[in-house]
Amino acid sequence: MNDSINAQKRIAILDLYDGQPNEGMRCIKDIIAAWGILNNTKIQMQVFDVRQHLAVPDTSFDAYISSGGPGSPLDSEGSEWEAAYFNWLQSIETFNLHESNNDLKKHILFICHSFQLVCRHYQAGTVCARKSTSFGVFPVHLLHAGKKEPLFQNLSDPFYAVDSRNYQVIAPNETHIEAMGGAFLAIEKERPHLPYERAMMAIRFNPFFIGTQFHPEADAVGMQMYLQRADKKKAVIDEHGEEKWQSMVAQLQDPDKIMFTYHHIIPNFLTMALGVKQTVSI
């Protein structure tokens, strides 16, 4: 192991939770901090409250992670905070287009609500409401491009992730995304007993922007707390039955499921985005 310290890296976290209590921000920060320690890299994190304070980062950060959040990814169209968000996105696009910045390209990871917003913005497919809420630990199936995607390095097919959403992206616009330099990477589990199209679970929008519909930051501790909340427990049981709730709790103890995802996807993103030579395998 190399004991030398890599240069400091600055990471911007765009908070789309609109002030609502959540475990996502804690998890994102914990993963980034752990990655910095494992890779002998000093990390500086800065959080930007997009929806409450219209705060967005500039182009000086080394990498960007945009969080999940509550509410509809459709109803915010035309809002002041969304305009600020897409202006920021355009600024990163413009930065990456400059040839003088070839060694400084900025990478962004979009999670859940951010993923849905960007899918609408880029017309990656149809963003719409689900018939019912998807909540729990589910398998994510890799498409051909996903099996070669560095973000999913060392993950199985399928791998398991936390899903928590009322919306979805279906009817993928493959020609458009391919023209942007992107690809569709993963889809949700097949439900042969239901006549619904499978939703997109991960998309590479271009060589530097990538997003997941699921929550790669979710950890067992946060999910345990969430599932034990009286309102969430009742919601799961009402929707899926007591057996399903018990199964979800049990899956949180399986190290090959969400904790494996937790320890790989965002760390893989940071390794790609920051260009830091790893000193320890993740």
Tab-separated table of C-alpha atoms in Angstrom:
chain	number	residue	atom	x	y	z
A	1	MET	CA	0.000	0.000	0.000
A	2	ASN	CA	1.299	3.449	-0.937
A	3	ASP	CA	1.283	5.749	2.080
A	4	SER	CA	1.632	8.976	0.080
A	5	ILE	CA	-1.329	11.326	0.186
A	6	ASN	CA	-2.987	12.145	-3.124
A	7	ALA	CA	-3.864	15.762	-3.845
A	8	GLN	CA	-7.021	17.087	-2.228
A	9	LYS	CA	-10.211	16.511	-4.174
A	10	ARG	CA	-13.301	18.705	-3.884
A	11	ILE	CA	-16.710	17.081	-4.247
A	12	ALA	CA	-20.015	18.939	-4.560
A	13	ILE	CA	-23.166	17.232	-3.278
A	14	LEU	CA	-26.394	18.674	-4.661
A	15	ASP	CA	-29.112	18.145	-2.042
A	16	LEU	CA	-32.579	17.744	-3.595
A	17	TYR	CA	-34.332	16.578	-0.418
A	18	ASP	CA	-36.089	19.938	0.033
A	19	GLY	CA	-35.371	19.988	3.754
A	20	GLN	CA	-37.097	16.666	4.435
A	21	PRO	CA	-35.488	14.153	6.828
A	22	ASN	CA	-33.584	11.439	4.979
A	23	GLU	CA	-30.768	8.937	5.280
A	24	GLY	CA	-29.453	9.563	1.768
A	25	MET	CA	-27.278	12.572	2.540
A	26	ARG	CA	-25.645	10.837	5.510
A	27	CYS	CA	-24.879	7.792	3.395
A	28	ILE	CA	-23.408	9.778	0.502
A	29	LYS	CA	-21.093	11.663	2.867
A	30	ASP	CA	-20.060	8.458	4.653
A	31	ILE	CA	-19.181	6.713	1.380
A	32	ILE	CA	-17.135	9.679	0.122
A	33	ALA	CA	-15.247	9.953	3.413
A	34	ALA	CA	-14.495	6.213	3.456
A	35	TRP	CA	-13.291	6.317	-0.158
A	36	GLY	CA	-10.919	9.158	0.703
A	37	ILE	CA	-9.401	7.182	3.576
A	38	LEU	CA	-9.029	4.009	1.494
A	39	ASN	CA	-7.362	5.935	-1.304
A	40	ASN	CA	-5.146	8.214	0.804
A	41	THR	CA	-6.916	11.222	-0.643
A	42	LYS	CA	-7.882	14.315	1.287
A	43	ILE	CA	-11.524	15.077	0.523
A	44	GLN	CA	-13.386	18.347	0.857
A	45	MET	CA	-17.171	18.054	0.562
A	46	GLN	CA	-19.623	20.905	0.106
A	47	VAL	CA	-23.413	20.528	0.146
A	48	PHE	CA	-25.692	22.722	-1.969
A	49	ASP	CA	-29.373	22.984	-0.992
A	50	VAL	CA	-30.877	23.270	-4.461
A	51	ARG	CA	-34.602	23.270	-3.787
A	52	GLN	CA	-34.792	25.416	-0.646
A	53	HIS	CA	-32.021	27.911	-1.331
A	54	LEU	CA	-31.473	27.669	-5.111
A	55	ALA	CA	-27.844	26.879	-4.297
A	56	VAL	CA	-25.743	25.212	-7.002
A	57	PRO	CA	-21.979	24.664	-7.321
A	58	ASP	CA	-19.635	26.234	-9.836
A	59	THR	CA	-17.318	24.326	-12.178
A	60	SER	CA	-14.340	24.295	-9.804
A	61	PHE	CA	-15.204	20.990	-8.099
A	62	ASP	CA	-13.568	17.728	-9.094
A	63	ALA	CA	-16.783	15.639	-9.066
A	64	TYR	CA	-20.499	16.043	-8.426
A	65	ILE	CA	-23.173	13.834	-6.853
A	66	SER	CA	-26.827	14.877	-7.144
A	67	SER	CA	-29.158	13.262	-4.617
A	68	GLY	CA	-32.603	11.771	-4.547
A	69	GLY	CA	-35.541	13.659	-3.110
A	70	PRO	CA	-39.284	13.766	-2.536
A	71	GLY	CA	-42.115	14.716	-4.851
A	72	SER	CA	-42.847	14.623	-8.542
A	73	PRO	CA	-40.061	15.018	-11.133
A	74	LEU	CA	-42.745	16.410	-13.462
A	75	ASP	CA	-44.465	19.062	-11.344
A	76	SER	CA	-41.267	21.080	-10.822
A	77	GLU	CA	-40.928	21.885	-14.514
A	78	GLY	CA	-40.497	25.637	-14.915
A	79	SER	CA	-39.758	26.210	-11.224
A	80	GLU	CA	-37.036	28.603	-10.114
A	81	TRP	CA	-34.968	25.913	-8.418
A	82	GLU	CA	-35.131	23.635	-11.432
A	83	ALA	CA	-33.976	26.470	-13.693
A	84	ALA	CA	-30.964	26.971	-11.407
A	85	TYR	CA	-30.295	23.223	-11.467
A	86	PHE	CA	-30.328	22.947	-15.257
A	87	ASN	CA	-28.223	26.102	-15.612
A	88	TRP	CA	-25.633	24.363	-13.427
A	89	LEU	CA	-25.878	21.250	-15.594
A	90	GLN	CA	-25.350	23.347	-18.713
A	91	SER	CA	-22.281	24.947	-17.147
A	92	ILE	CA	-20.716	21.513	-16.620
A	93	GLU	CA	-21.598	20.475	-20.183
A	94	THR	CA	-19.947	23.635	-21.509
A	95	PHE	CA	-16.837	23.065	-19.367
A	96	ASN	CA	-16.482	19.496	-20.644
A	97	LEU	CA	-16.786	20.607	-24.276
A	98	HIS	CA	-13.700	22.848	-24.116
A	99	GLU	CA	-10.660	21.077	-25.538
A	100	SER	CA	-8.459	22.954	-23.082
A	101	ASN	CA	-10.169	20.981	-20.304
A	102	ASN	CA	-9.427	17.535	-21.749
A	103	ASP	CA	-7.597	16.429	-18.602
A	104	LEU	CA	-10.136	18.016	-16.238
A	105	LYS	CA	-13.464	16.581	-17.343
A	106	LYS	CA	-16.184	16.827	-14.694
A	107	HIS	CA	-18.199	13.720	-13.851
A	108	ILE	CA	-21.708	13.742	-12.347
A	109	LEU	CA	-23.662	10.952	-10.667
A	110	PHE	CA	-27.447	11.459	-10.587
A	111	ILE	CA	-29.489	9.489	-8.013
A	112	CYS	CA	-33.239	8.714	-8.131
A	113	HIS	CA	-35.080	12.085	-8.237
A	114	SER	CA	-32.089	13.719	-9.937
A	115	PHE	CA	-32.010	10.825	-12.396
A	116	GLN	CA	-35.682	11.354	-13.253
A	117	LEU	CA	-35.201	15.095	-13.764
A	118	VAL	CA	-32.233	14.568	-16.065
A	119	CYS	CA	-34.072	11.850	-18.019
A	120	ARG	CA	-36.841	14.367	-18.691
A	121	HIS	CA	-34.313	17.079	-19.542
A	122	TYR	CA	-32.422	14.874	-22.006
A	123	GLN	CA	-35.569	13.170	-23.316
A	124	ALA	CA	-34.083	9.790	-22.449
A	125	GLY	CA	-37.541	8.241	-22.310
A	126	THR	CA	-40.981	8.777	-20.833
A	127	VAL	CA	-41.019	9.932	-17.204
A	128	CYS	CA	-44.334	9.019	-15.622
A	129	ALA	CA	-46.050	7.943	-12.400
A	130	ARG	CA	-45.950	4.280	-11.431
A	131	LYS	CA	-49.150	2.333	-10.904
A	132	SER	CA	-48.011	1.789	-7.302
A	133	THR	CA	-45.020	2.730	-5.158
A	134	SER	CA	-41.861	0.680	-5.558
A	135	PHE	CA	-40.172	0.340	-2.194
A	136	GLY	CA	-37.737	-2.265	-0.941
A	137	VAL	CA	-34.702	-4.286	-1.933
A	138	PHE	CA	-34.955	-5.502	-5.527
A	139	PRO	CA	-32.746	-7.102	-8.178
A	140	VAL	CA	-31.360	-4.812	-10.879
A	141	HIS	CA	-30.646	-6.477	-14.228
A	142	LEU	CA	-27.758	-5.328	-16.401
A	143	LEU	CA	-28.170	-4.717	-20.123
A	144	HIS	CA	-25.341	-5.353	-22.585
A	145	ALA	CA	-23.751	-1.928	-22.058
A	146	GLY	CA	-24.191	-2.251	-18.312
A	147	LYS	CA	-22.059	-5.387	-18.213
A	148	LYS	CA	-19.137	-3.333	-19.567
A	149	GLU	CA	-19.843	-0.217	-17.492
A	150	PRO	CA	-17.075	0.632	-14.964
A	151	LEU	CA	-19.699	1.925	-12.505
A	152	PHE	CA	-20.865	-1.680	-12.027
A	153	GLN	CA	-17.412	-3.250	-11.852
A	154	ASN	CA	-17.351	-6.324	-9.565
A	155	LEU	CA	-21.152	-6.449	-9.258
A	156	SER	CA	-23.159	-9.553	-10.158
A	157	ASP	CA	-26.019	-9.691	-12.656
A	158	PRO	CA	-28.476	-9.124	-11.196
A	159	PHE	CA	-27.257	-7.131	-8.225
A	160	TYR	CA	-29.490	-5.863	-5.439
A	161	ALA	CA	-30.359	-2.272	-4.591
A	162	VAL	CA	-32.831	-0.176	-2.632
A	163	ASP	CA	-35.713	1.181	-4.685
A	164	SER	CA	-37.965	3.943	-3.336
A	165	ARG	CA	-40.044	5.748	-5.942
A	166	ASN	CA	-43.466	6.666	-7.225
A	167	TYR	CA	-42.182	7.543	-10.708
A	168	GLN	CA	-40.326	5.749	-13.460
A	169	VAL	CA	-38.591	6.125	-16.814
A	170	ILE	CA	-39.929	3.859	-19.559
A	171	ALA	CA	-39.958	3.782	-23.388
A	172	PRO	CA	-36.216	4.476	-23.756
A	173	ASN	CA	-35.127	6.757	-26.569
A	174	GLU	CA	-32.082	4.699	-27.513
A	175	THR	CA	-31.177	6.558	-30.702
A	176	HIS	CA	-31.111	9.884	-28.886
A	177	ILE	CA	-29.032	8.641	-25.948
A	178	GLU	CA	-26.549	6.878	-28.242
A	179	ALA	CA	-26.155	10.113	-30.209
A	180	MET	CA	-25.222	11.840	-26.933
A	181	GLY	CA	-22.510	9.243	-26.354
A	182	GLY	CA	-24.524	7.371	-23.758
A	183	ALA	CA	-26.216	4.022	-23.275
A	184	PHE	CA	-28.958	2.301	-21.306
A	185	LEU	CA	-27.331	0.198	-18.617
A	186	ALA	CA	-29.884	-1.567	-16.419
A	187	ILE	CA	-33.577	-2.341	-16.022
A	188	GLU	CA	-35.854	-3.363	-13.175
A	189	LYS	CA	-36.895	-6.919	-12.422
A	190	GLU	CA	-39.268	-8.619	-14.804
A	191	ARG	CA	-42.855	-8.959	-13.603
A	192	PRO	CA	-44.398	-11.444	-16.051
A	193	HIS	CA	-47.720	-11.451	-14.192
A	194	LEU	CA	-48.175	-7.698	-14.804
A	195	PRO	CA	-48.666	-5.989	-18.200
A	196	TYR	CA	-46.217	-3.158	-17.494
A	197	GLU	CA	-43.069	-2.106	-19.320
A	198	ARG	CA	-39.865	-2.542	-17.335
A	199	ALA	CA	-38.371	0.728	-16.156
A	200	MET	CA	-34.850	1.965	-16.791
A	201	MET	CA	-32.728	1.658	-13.653
A	202	ALA	CA	-29.438	3.147	-14.879
A	203	ILE	CA	-28.364	5.261	-17.846
A	204	ARG	CA	-25.059	6.702	-19.008
A	205	PHE	CA	-26.090	10.005	-20.570
A	206	ASN	CA	-22.664	10.795	-22.010
A	207	PRO	CA	-19.043	9.861	-21.232
A	208	PHE	CA	-19.113	11.956	-18.035
A	209	PHE	CA	-22.723	11.917	-16.772
A	210	ILE	CA	-24.356	8.788	-15.362
A	211	GLY	CA	-27.417	8.118	-13.228
A	212	THR	CA	-29.283	5.430	-11.316
A	213	GLN	CA	-32.989	5.182	-10.598
A	214	PHE	CA	-32.222	3.164	-7.456
A	215	HIS	CA	-30.324	4.308	-4.349
A	216	PRO	CA	-26.702	3.083	-4.493
A	217	GLU	CA	-25.962	4.998	-1.283
A	218	ALA	CA	-28.511	3.141	0.861
A	219	ASP	CA	-27.044	1.185	3.773
A	220	ALA	CA	-28.488	-1.482	6.039
A	221	VAL	CA	-28.596	0.788	9.105
A	222	GLY	CA	-30.622	3.483	7.374
A	223	MET	CA	-32.985	0.990	5.746
A	224	GLN	CA	-33.557	-0.825	9.040
A	225	MET	CA	-34.548	2.461	10.667
A	226	TYR	CA	-36.784	3.300	7.703
A	227	LEU	CA	-38.557	-0.073	7.649
A	228	GLN	CA	-39.132	-0.005	11.389
A	229	ARG	CA	-40.967	3.321	11.215
A	230	ALA	CA	-44.627	2.654	11.932
A	231	ASP	CA	-45.865	4.473	8.823
A	232	LYS	CA	-43.408	2.739	6.477
A	233	LYS	CA	-44.000	-0.677	7.995
A	234	LYS	CA	-47.756	-0.234	7.600
A	235	ALA	CA	-47.349	1.009	4.016
A	236	VAL	CA	-45.260	-2.022	3.013
A	237	ILE	CA	-47.594	-4.496	4.729
A	238	ASP	CA	-50.704	-2.860	3.247
A	239	GLU	CA	-49.170	-2.933	-0.217
A	240	HIS	CA	-47.260	-6.244	-0.177
A	241	GLY	CA	-48.176	-8.159	2.999
A	242	GLU	CA	-46.413	-9.026	6.267
A	243	GLU	CA	-44.264	-11.703	4.624
A	244	LYS	CA	-42.798	-9.180	2.184
A	245	TRP	CA	-41.913	-6.778	4.996
A	246	GLN	CA	-40.150	-9.554	6.915
A	247	SER	CA	-38.298	-10.589	3.754
A	248	MET	CA	-37.094	-7.029	3.200
A	249	VAL	CA	-35.773	-6.811	6.760
A	250	ALA	CA	-34.009	-10.171	6.348
A	251	GLN	CA	-32.364	-9.116	3.072
A	252	LEU	CA	-30.707	-6.198	4.826
A	253	GLN	CA	-28.587	-8.703	6.739
A	254	ASP	CA	-27.256	-10.299	3.531
A	255	PRO	CA	-23.766	-8.874	2.798
A	256	ASP	CA	-24.126	-9.829	-0.886
A	257	LYS	CA	-27.126	-7.566	-1.376
A	258	ILE	CA	-27.457	-3.862	-0.597
A	259	MET	CA	-24.235	-3.552	1.394
A	260	PHE	CA	-22.287	-4.991	-1.538
A	261	THR	CA	-23.891	-2.349	-3.764
A	262	TYR	CA	-23.159	0.313	-1.125
A	263	HIS	CA	-19.464	-0.613	-1.072
A	264	HIS	CA	-19.049	-0.609	-4.867
A	265	ILE	CA	-21.153	1.745	-6.993
A	266	ILE	CA	-20.376	5.186	-5.549
A	267	PRO	CA	-16.755	4.179	-4.813
A	268	ASN	CA	-16.474	3.062	-8.461
A	269	PHE	CA	-17.863	6.430	-9.546
A	270	LEU	CA	-15.361	8.319	-7.399
A	271	THR	CA	-12.484	6.277	-8.789
A	272	MET	CA	-13.584	7.084	-12.351
A	273	ALA	CA	-14.381	10.733	-11.662
A	274	LEU	CA	-11.352	11.673	-9.597
A	275	GLY	CA	-8.686	9.799	-11.513
A	276	VAL	CA	-6.942	8.790	-8.313
A	277	LYS	CA	-4.853	5.653	-8.394
A	278	GLN	CA	-6.333	3.205	-5.946
A	279	THR	CA	-4.033	1.976	-3.223
A	280	VAL	CA	-6.504	-0.500	-1.753
A	281	SER	CA	-9.142	-2.579	-3.508
A	282	ILE	CA	-12.701	-1.515	-2.703
